Short mmCIF file of C-alpha atoms in Angstrom, two decimals:
data_model
loop_
_atom_site.label_atom_id
_atom_site.label_comp_id
_atom_site.label_asym_id
_atom_site.label_seq_id
_atom_site.Cartn_x
_atom_site.Cartn_y
_atom_site.Cartn_z
CA UNK A 1 -68.03 -23.89 49.60
CA UNK A 2 -68.69 -21.35 46.89
CA UNK A 3 -65.91 -20.97 44.55
CA UNK A 4 -64.62 -17.16 43.64
CA UNK A 5 -64.93 -16.40 40.32
CA UNK A 6 -62.80 -13.64 38.59
CA UNK A 7 -64.78 -11.56 36.37
CA UNK A 8 -61.77 -9.24 35.27
CA UNK A 9 -58.23 -10.29 34.20
CA UNK A 10 -56.90 -7.15 36.15
CA UNK A 11 -58.25 -8.74 39.39
CA UNK A 12 -56.15 -11.58 39.30
CA UNK A 13 -54.41 -12.10 42.62
CA UNK A 14 -51.07 -10.51 42.99
CA UNK A 15 -49.55 -13.48 44.29
CA UNK A 16 -50.59 -15.40 41.14
CA UNK A 17 -49.51 -12.51 39.06
CA UNK A 18 -45.96 -12.72 40.65
CA UNK A 19 -45.79 -16.71 39.83
CA UNK A 20 -46.60 -16.10 36.26
CA UNK A 21 -44.13 -13.32 35.70
CA UNK A 22 -41.34 -15.46 37.46
CA UNK A 23 -41.98 -17.95 34.86
CA UNK A 24 -41.42 -15.45 31.57
CA UNK A 25 -37.86 -15.16 30.32
CA UNK A 26 -38.68 -13.79 26.79
CA UNK A 27 -38.41 -9.80 26.88
CA UNK A 28 -40.99 -9.27 24.47
CA UNK A 29 -43.52 -11.45 26.22
CA UNK A 30 -42.44 -9.63 29.47
CA UNK A 31 -43.30 -6.09 28.07
CA UNK A 32 -46.83 -7.48 26.72
CA UNK A 33 -47.50 -8.51 29.91
CA UNK A 34 -46.88 -5.58 31.90
CA UNK A 35 -49.14 -3.78 28.80
CA UNK A 36 -52.23 -5.43 29.73
CA UNK A 37 -53.55 -2.91 32.86
CA UNK A 38 -52.24 -1.64 35.42
CA UNK A 39 -52.37 -4.23 38.24
CA UNK A 40 -50.30 -6.29 35.68
CA UNK A 41 -47.81 -3.25 35.19
CA UNK A 42 -47.14 -2.71 38.78
CA UNK A 43 -46.29 -6.87 39.14
CA UNK A 44 -43.66 -6.55 35.99
CA UNK A 45 -40.96 -4.21 37.28
CA UNK A 46 -37.79 -4.01 35.73
CA UNK A 47 -36.23 -5.82 38.88
CA UNK A 48 -38.20 -9.05 38.11
CA UNK A 49 -36.96 -9.35 34.60
CA UNK A 50 -33.29 -8.44 35.46
CA UNK A 51 -32.79 -10.65 38.52
CA UNK A 52 -31.20 -13.37 36.31
CA UNK A 53 -29.20 -13.71 33.20
CA UNK A 54 -31.19 -13.55 30.00
CA UNK A 55 -30.04 -15.21 26.69
CA UNK A 56 -28.31 -12.41 24.79
CA UNK A 57 -30.02 -11.14 21.36
CA UNK A 58 -28.01 -10.54 18.16
CA UNK A 59 -28.14 -6.65 16.99
CA UNK A 60 -28.32 -7.15 13.68
CA UNK A 61 -26.14 -4.78 11.26
CA UNK A 62 -27.80 -1.87 9.78
CA UNK A 63 -27.31 -0.72 6.01
CA UNK A 64 -26.99 2.65 4.64
CA UNK A 65 -30.45 3.47 3.72
CA UNK A 66 -32.25 1.75 6.89
CA UNK A 67 -34.14 4.49 8.93
CA UNK A 68 -33.92 4.25 12.83
CA UNK A 69 -35.57 0.80 13.29
CA UNK A 70 -32.91 -1.59 14.57
CA UNK A 71 -33.66 -5.48 14.45
CA UNK A 72 -32.61 -7.64 17.04
CA UNK A 73 -32.77 -11.55 16.40
CA UNK A 74 -33.59 -13.61 19.40
CA UNK A 75 -32.17 -17.22 18.66
CA UNK A 76 -34.16 -19.01 21.54
CA UNK A 77 -37.64 -17.67 19.81
CA UNK A 78 -35.79 -17.60 16.26
CA UNK A 79 -37.94 -14.27 15.93
CA UNK A 80 -36.99 -10.75 14.70
CA UNK A 81 -37.98 -7.83 16.76
CA UNK A 82 -37.25 -4.32 15.65
CA UNK A 83 -36.89 -1.47 17.85
CA UNK A 84 -36.66 2.18 16.96
CA UNK A 85 -33.24 3.34 18.13
CA UNK A 86 -30.98 6.40 16.92
CA UNK A 87 -28.19 6.11 14.37
CA UNK A 88 -24.69 6.00 15.73
CA UNK A 89 -23.07 8.80 14.84
CA UNK A 90 -21.13 7.83 11.20
CA UNK A 91 -20.89 11.30 9.22
CA UNK A 92 -18.15 13.45 10.16
CA UNK A 93 -18.97 17.27 9.71
CA UNK A 94 -17.29 20.55 10.50
CA UNK A 95 -16.93 21.20 14.47
CA UNK A 96 -18.27 23.73 16.41
CA UNK A 97 -15.64 26.34 17.15
CA UNK A 98 -14.25 25.72 20.70
CA UNK A 99 -15.83 22.17 21.28
CA UNK A 100 -13.75 19.07 20.83
CA UNK A 101 -15.40 16.72 19.23
CA UNK A 102 -15.55 12.80 20.01
CA UNK A 103 -17.23 9.89 17.97
CA UNK A 104 -17.05 6.22 18.03
CA UNK A 105 -14.45 3.99 16.90
CA UNK A 106 -14.37 3.34 13.02
CA UNK A 107 -15.62 -0.03 12.65
CA UNK A 108 -18.63 1.01 14.87
CA UNK A 109 -19.42 4.18 12.49
CA UNK A 110 -18.92 1.92 9.50
CA UNK A 111 -21.40 -1.19 10.81
CA UNK A 112 -23.62 1.12 12.28
CA UNK A 113 -23.26 -0.60 15.69
CA UNK A 114 -23.48 0.33 19.22
CA UNK A 115 -21.28 -0.05 22.15
CA UNK A 116 -23.08 -2.14 24.42
CA UNK A 117 -22.62 -3.29 27.99
CA UNK A 118 -25.37 -4.77 30.91
CA UNK A 119 -28.49 -4.00 28.43
CA UNK A 120 -26.97 -0.32 27.68
CA UNK A 121 -26.02 1.46 24.68
CA UNK A 122 -23.16 4.20 24.50
CA UNK A 123 -24.43 6.70 21.77
CA UNK A 124 -23.04 9.96 20.49
CA UNK A 125 -25.21 12.50 19.30
CA UNK A 126 -24.60 15.71 17.69
CA UNK A 127 -20.82 15.29 18.00
CA UNK A 128 -20.39 16.46 21.62
CA UNK A 129 -23.12 14.47 23.48
CA UNK A 130 -22.65 11.16 25.05
CA UNK A 131 -25.18 9.25 26.58
CA UNK A 132 -26.19 5.99 28.20
CA UNK A 133 -29.64 4.49 26.21
CA UNK A 134 -31.81 1.46 27.33
CA UNK A 135 -33.49 0.51 23.93
CA UNK A 136 -36.18 -1.21 25.37
CA UNK A 137 -37.42 1.14 28.26
CA UNK A 138 -35.77 4.04 26.32
CA UNK A 139 -34.57 5.36 29.87
CA UNK A 140 -31.60 7.55 29.14
CA UNK A 141 -28.35 8.93 31.16
CA UNK A 142 -26.34 12.00 29.93
CA UNK A 143 -22.80 11.62 30.69
CA UNK A 144 -20.21 14.40 31.14
CA UNK A 145 -17.74 15.56 28.00
CA UNK A 146 -14.99 12.83 28.43
CA UNK A 147 -12.17 15.15 27.04
CA UNK A 148 -10.99 18.20 28.15
CA UNK A 149 -11.46 21.26 26.10
CA UNK A 150 -8.26 22.30 24.11
CA UNK A 151 -7.69 24.30 21.10
CA UNK A 152 -4.98 21.96 20.22
CA UNK A 153 -7.69 19.33 19.45
CA UNK A 154 -10.74 21.53 17.91
CA UNK A 155 -9.93 20.02 14.24
CA UNK A 156 -9.14 16.78 15.16
CA UNK A 157 -11.18 13.63 15.94
CA UNK A 158 -11.26 11.55 19.39
CA UNK A 159 -12.50 8.07 19.14
CA UNK A 160 -13.77 5.84 22.04
CA UNK A 161 -13.06 2.44 21.43
CA UNK A 162 -14.76 0.45 23.96
CA UNK A 163 -16.82 0.87 27.24
CA UNK A 164 -18.13 -1.30 30.18
CA UNK A 165 -20.59 -0.82 32.79
CA UNK A 166 -20.30 -2.00 36.28
CA UNK A 167 -23.94 -3.03 36.89
CA UNK A 168 -26.97 -2.06 34.83
CA UNK A 169 -28.11 1.09 35.56
CA UNK A 170 -31.65 0.31 35.66
CA UNK A 171 -31.31 -2.07 38.99
CA UNK A 172 -28.77 0.34 40.57
CA UNK A 173 -27.81 3.73 40.79
CA UNK A 174 -24.18 2.74 42.38
CA UNK A 175 -22.53 2.23 39.22
CA UNK A 176 -19.51 3.10 37.24
CA UNK A 177 -18.83 3.71 33.19
CA UNK A 178 -15.30 2.66 32.09
CA UNK A 179 -14.39 3.89 28.65
CA UNK A 180 -11.28 3.26 26.45
CA UNK A 181 -10.47 6.25 24.06
CA UNK A 182 -8.04 7.47 21.98
CA UNK A 183 -7.09 11.25 21.56
CA UNK A 184 -6.08 12.16 17.94
CA UNK A 185 -2.60 12.62 17.68
CA UNK A 186 -1.81 10.21 21.01
CA UNK A 187 0.44 7.28 20.52
CA UNK A 188 -1.53 4.88 23.08
CA UNK A 189 -5.07 4.70 24.32
CA UNK A 190 -6.25 5.43 27.78
CA UNK A 191 -9.14 4.49 29.91
CA UNK A 192 -11.19 6.77 31.90
CA UNK A 193 -14.29 6.24 34.52
CA UNK A 194 -17.07 7.73 35.54
CA UNK A 195 -18.88 7.09 38.59
CA UNK A 196 -22.80 8.02 38.80
CA UNK A 197 -22.65 11.56 40.33
CA UNK A 198 -19.52 12.93 39.52
CA UNK A 199 -19.23 15.96 37.68
CA UNK A 200 -16.01 14.55 35.64
CA UNK A 201 -14.60 11.57 34.21
CA UNK A 202 -11.50 10.18 36.10
CA UNK A 203 -8.36 9.05 33.92
CA UNK A 204 -6.64 5.87 34.98
CA UNK A 205 -2.78 5.31 35.21
CA UNK A 206 -2.61 2.89 32.35
CA UNK A 207 -0.98 3.08 29.25
CA UNK A 208 -1.72 0.30 26.80
CA UNK A 209 0.46 -0.89 23.62
CA UNK A 210 -2.51 -0.78 20.99
CA UNK A 211 -5.90 -0.05 20.55
CA UNK A 212 -7.12 -4.01 20.87
CA UNK A 213 -8.48 -3.85 24.33
CA UNK A 214 -10.94 -5.84 25.55
CA UNK A 215 -12.80 -4.99 28.97
CA UNK A 216 -15.06 -6.69 31.35
CA UNK A 217 -16.50 -6.21 35.13
CA UNK A 218 -16.68 -9.47 37.44
CA UNK A 219 -17.01 -9.61 41.34
CA UNK A 220 -16.36 -5.73 41.81
CA UNK A 221 -13.43 -4.87 39.65
CA UNK A 222 -13.07 -3.85 36.13
CA UNK A 223 -10.27 -5.78 34.04
CA UNK A 224 -8.54 -4.75 30.76
CA UNK A 225 -6.77 -7.22 28.42
CA UNK A 226 -4.53 -7.09 25.51
CA UNK A 227 -2.30 -9.62 23.80
CA UNK A 228 1.53 -9.89 25.11
CA UNK A 229 4.16 -7.85 22.83
CA UNK A 230 5.98 -11.05 22.48
CA UNK A 231 4.34 -14.58 21.58
CA UNK A 232 1.96 -17.05 23.89
CA UNK A 233 0.19 -15.35 26.04
CA UNK A 234 -1.76 -12.21 27.43
CA UNK A 235 -1.87 -9.03 30.06
CA UNK A 236 -4.71 -8.33 32.03
CA UNK A 237 -4.80 -5.26 34.33
CA UNK A 238 -6.97 -5.35 37.21
CA UNK A 239 -8.99 -2.11 37.94
CA UNK A 240 -10.30 -1.74 41.77
CA UNK A 241 -12.26 1.97 42.28
CA UNK A 242 -13.19 3.01 45.18
CA UNK A 243 -14.26 6.57 44.23
CA UNK A 244 -12.33 9.37 42.01
CA UNK A 245 -9.89 9.54 44.35
CA UNK A 246 -8.69 6.05 45.49
CA UNK A 247 -8.26 3.62 42.33
CA UNK A 248 -5.86 0.94 42.67
CA UNK A 249 -4.43 -1.05 39.53
CA UNK A 250 -2.59 -4.81 39.28
CA UNK A 251 -1.26 -6.23 36.36
CA UNK A 252 -0.15 -9.54 35.45
CA UNK A 253 0.67 -11.91 32.56
CA UNK A 254 -0.45 -15.04 31.56
CA UNK A 255 0.89 -17.55 29.26
CA UNK A 256 -1.10 -19.77 26.43
CA UNK A 257 1.12 -22.12 25.00
CA UNK A 258 -1.69 -22.54 22.22
CA UNK A 259 -1.39 -19.08 20.93
CA UNK A 260 1.99 -20.32 19.24
CA UNK A 261 0.38 -21.69 16.58
CA UNK A 262 -1.91 -19.03 15.38
CA UNK A 263 -2.77 -15.08 15.59
CA UNK A 264 -4.97 -15.03 18.49
CA UNK A 265 -7.24 -11.87 17.14
CA UNK A 266 -10.42 -11.35 18.05
CA UNK A 267 -10.09 -12.06 21.79
CA UNK A 268 -12.56 -11.43 24.33
CA UNK A 269 -12.35 -11.12 28.03
CA UNK A 270 -15.52 -12.58 30.03
CA UNK A 271 -16.81 -11.87 33.53
CA UNK A 272 -19.38 -14.19 34.80
CA UNK A 273 -20.49 -15.43 37.78
CA UNK A 274 -18.35 -18.57 36.94
CA UNK A 275 -15.31 -16.58 37.43
CA UNK A 276 -13.10 -14.52 34.94
CA UNK A 277 -12.16 -16.21 31.33
CA UNK A 278 -9.84 -15.43 28.39
CA UNK A 279 -11.25 -16.43 25.14
CA UNK A 280 -8.97 -16.58 22.02
CA UNK A 281 -9.73 -17.80 18.38
CA UNK A 282 -7.90 -19.10 15.22
CA UNK A 283 -9.54 -19.11 12.04
CA UNK A 284 -7.28 -20.48 8.93
CA UNK A 285 -7.95 -21.60 5.55
CA UNK A 286 -8.64 -25.54 5.36
CA UNK A 287 -5.70 -26.36 2.95
CA UNK A 288 -6.82 -29.79 2.06
CA UNK A 289 -10.14 -28.37 0.49
CA UNK A 290 -10.26 -27.83 -3.21
CA UNK A 291 -6.32 -28.91 -3.26
CA UNK A 292 -5.74 -25.37 -1.44
CA UNK A 293 -6.83 -23.01 -4.05
CA UNK A 294 -9.35 -20.90 -2.33
CA UNK A 295 -10.83 -18.06 -4.90
CA UNK A 296 -12.39 -15.43 -2.95
CA UNK A 297 -15.58 -15.47 -4.59
CA UNK A 298 -15.90 -19.54 -3.57
CA UNK A 299 -15.11 -19.11 0.11
CA UNK A 300 -17.58 -20.55 2.45
CA UNK A 301 -17.44 -22.07 6.13
CA UNK A 302 -16.02 -25.52 4.68
CA UNK A 303 -13.01 -23.55 3.70
CA UNK A 304 -11.82 -22.92 7.21
CA UNK A 305 -10.67 -24.44 10.52
CA UNK A 306 -12.29 -22.48 13.22
CA UNK A 307 -10.89 -23.08 16.93
CA UNK A 308 -11.69 -21.47 20.39
CA UNK A 309 -9.84 -21.61 23.22
CA UNK A 310 -11.41 -20.67 26.67
CA UNK A 311 -8.93 -20.36 29.60
CA UNK A 312 -10.15 -19.54 33.26
CA UNK A 313 -8.22 -17.06 34.95
CA UNK A 314 -7.38 -17.08 38.47
CA UNK A 315 -6.05 -13.47 39.01
CA UNK A 316 -4.76 -13.72 42.36
CA UNK A 317 -2.61 -16.67 41.80
CA UNK A 318 -1.38 -15.15 38.24
CA UNK A 319 -2.46 -18.50 36.56
CA UNK A 320 -5.16 -19.71 34.09
CA UNK A 321 -5.98 -23.04 32.65
CA UNK A 322 -7.68 -23.80 29.84
CA UNK A 323 -11.78 -24.75 30.08
CA UNK A 324 -13.79 -27.53 27.98
CA UNK A 325 -16.96 -27.75 29.79
CA UNK A 326 -19.37 -24.63 30.90
CA UNK A 327 -22.01 -26.84 32.39
CA UNK A 328 -25.37 -25.62 31.87
CA UNK A 329 -24.05 -22.68 30.20
CA UNK A 330 -23.22 -21.21 26.74
CA UNK A 331 -20.70 -18.98 25.49
CA UNK A 332 -21.74 -15.76 23.04
CA UNK A 333 -19.10 -13.94 21.40
CA UNK A 334 -19.18 -11.51 19.17
CA UNK A 335 -17.66 -7.66 18.33
CA UNK A 336 -16.80 -6.13 21.66
CA UNK A 337 -19.51 -8.37 23.25
CA UNK A 338 -19.29 -11.58 25.03
CA UNK A 339 -21.44 -13.26 27.96
CA UNK A 340 -22.13 -16.32 29.52
CA UNK A 341 -25.76 -17.48 30.13
CA UNK A 342 -27.66 -20.30 31.04
CA UNK A 343 -29.57 -22.10 28.74
CA UNK A 344 -30.51 -25.03 30.21
CA UNK A 345 -34.32 -24.29 29.71
CA UNK A 346 -33.92 -23.18 26.20
CA UNK A 347 -34.98 -25.76 23.75
CA UNK A 348 -32.88 -24.26 20.41
CA UNK A 349 -29.95 -23.63 22.33
CA UNK A 350 -27.03 -25.71 23.52
CA UNK A 351 -24.97 -25.78 26.62
CA UNK A 352 -21.24 -26.15 26.65
CA UNK A 353 -21.33 -24.38 22.82
CA UNK A 354 -20.14 -21.10 21.70
CA UNK A 355 -22.45 -18.80 19.46
CA UNK A 356 -20.46 -16.57 17.63
CA UNK A 357 -21.73 -13.51 15.14
CA UNK A 358 -19.45 -14.39 12.38
CA UNK A 359 -18.52 -11.02 11.41
CA UNK A 360 -15.97 -10.84 14.58
CA UNK A 361 -13.28 -11.90 12.06
CA UNK A 362 -12.68 -9.94 8.98
CA UNK A 363 -12.09 -13.01 6.90
CA UNK A 364 -15.94 -14.02 7.59
CA UNK A 365 -16.90 -10.98 5.71
CA UNK A 366 -15.87 -12.15 2.16
CA UNK A 367 -18.70 -15.02 2.98
CA UNK A 368 -22.17 -14.83 3.73
CA UNK A 369 -22.28 -13.02 7.00
CA UNK A 370 -24.42 -14.33 10.09
CA UNK A 371 -24.00 -16.25 13.23
CA UNK A 372 -22.48 -19.95 13.94
CA UNK A 373 -22.26 -22.39 16.59
CA UNK A 374 -19.10 -23.79 17.96
CA UNK A 375 -19.19 -27.32 20.11
CA UNK A 376 -16.71 -27.30 23.03
CA UNK A 377 -17.05 -31.23 22.98
CA UNK A 378 -15.87 -32.09 19.30
CA UNK A 379 -14.84 -28.41 18.08
CA UNK A 380 -17.29 -28.77 15.13
CA UNK A 381 -19.11 -25.82 13.95
CA UNK A 382 -21.68 -24.78 11.52
CA UNK A 383 -23.95 -21.69 10.33
CA UNK A 384 -27.22 -20.93 12.32
CA UNK A 385 -28.12 -18.40 9.88
CA UNK A 386 -26.81 -16.22 6.95
CA UNK A 387 -26.95 -12.34 5.81
CA UNK A 388 -29.02 -14.14 2.71
CA UNK A 389 -31.68 -15.46 5.10
CA UNK A 390 -32.55 -12.24 6.84
CA UNK A 391 -31.04 -9.38 4.72
CA UNK A 392 -28.58 -8.61 7.47
CA UNK A 393 -25.34 -9.66 8.84
CA UNK A 394 -24.48 -9.21 12.61
CA UNK A 395 -21.70 -8.22 14.69
CA UNK A 396 -22.86 -7.92 18.21
CA UNK A 397 -24.93 -9.74 20.91
CA UNK A 398 -26.79 -7.69 23.31
CA UNK A 399 -28.33 -8.37 26.81
CA UNK A 400 -32.16 -7.77 26.80
CA UNK A 401 -32.77 -5.78 30.15
CA UNK A 402 -35.40 -3.28 31.33
#
């Protein structure tokens, strides 16, 4: 029998190429694979890479003198990648007469961060253009202006505080975008959504007590969460969007006795295939260190006691229960970003752990800023890297998608 000899890499059988591409979990390797030739690129479709949950990357913070190259840190590969992205708007100039301005919230301007969801960034350009951008495929979707034009708001600023996508717009044209915004002079923030194909945004009839609202999408519905006005709990709003004419909402309160001992901010609401989860954290001084004296200049990770509480939420029953085992998954939390991801095949990452970007809590900003890991088993934690290691701090996790 004569053996078939392949004289050119581009002539490899498509079934074999599909087998290879199914084993690639790193976005960088996936992109390199597709760049080899036309036949390889035809196999490396975005659907292939996006079909399963990938381990998030850290979006490293940008400094004042940086150019448009943004850096992502891949923990699983211990590698830093540079991607050319536009700068988020952070310098406010005079407005164009008759056009209402809007921008990202102050903390995102200050830290040069993006609002991120499902592998897409929400960006503001020229103070009047709102867009979705995929930083790796460079795909772009322009969105309608989210605020009604009104001469009453010409000289004021309107802030977008948070956003969430129902699905990656790379994989489906049937998606919705939800934003939390605050009009200048308004008492409370509001929610609005845009369904792909709509001409305008649609407001949702919900009013919140503060700007501290976390959002996620899970099992066909959006969920927005905030802490109770009173102690020991939180409120979750379920938002079911059929179209711009039919939106239903339900609101339920949940108790959490653990919140009685600390100020549970920041917090996250996380939707995943596992269910719906509420995550709160405590960060307090360890008074047993240095006899209770903590000069700001000497603060380090050992000066704190850090604790995470993760609860699985059954919205239908209005019940929640504490969870201490994630199975093969790990939880990643940061500024307005949180994900569960299967890390069972990752040699450098551990399941049943929480990976956190240290700047999610302002107290950490006095120390070297980077990323840390927390064990759900024994509640121990340690630093993974510091700002001094790479020259960058970090606030956000980002899902690498095409």
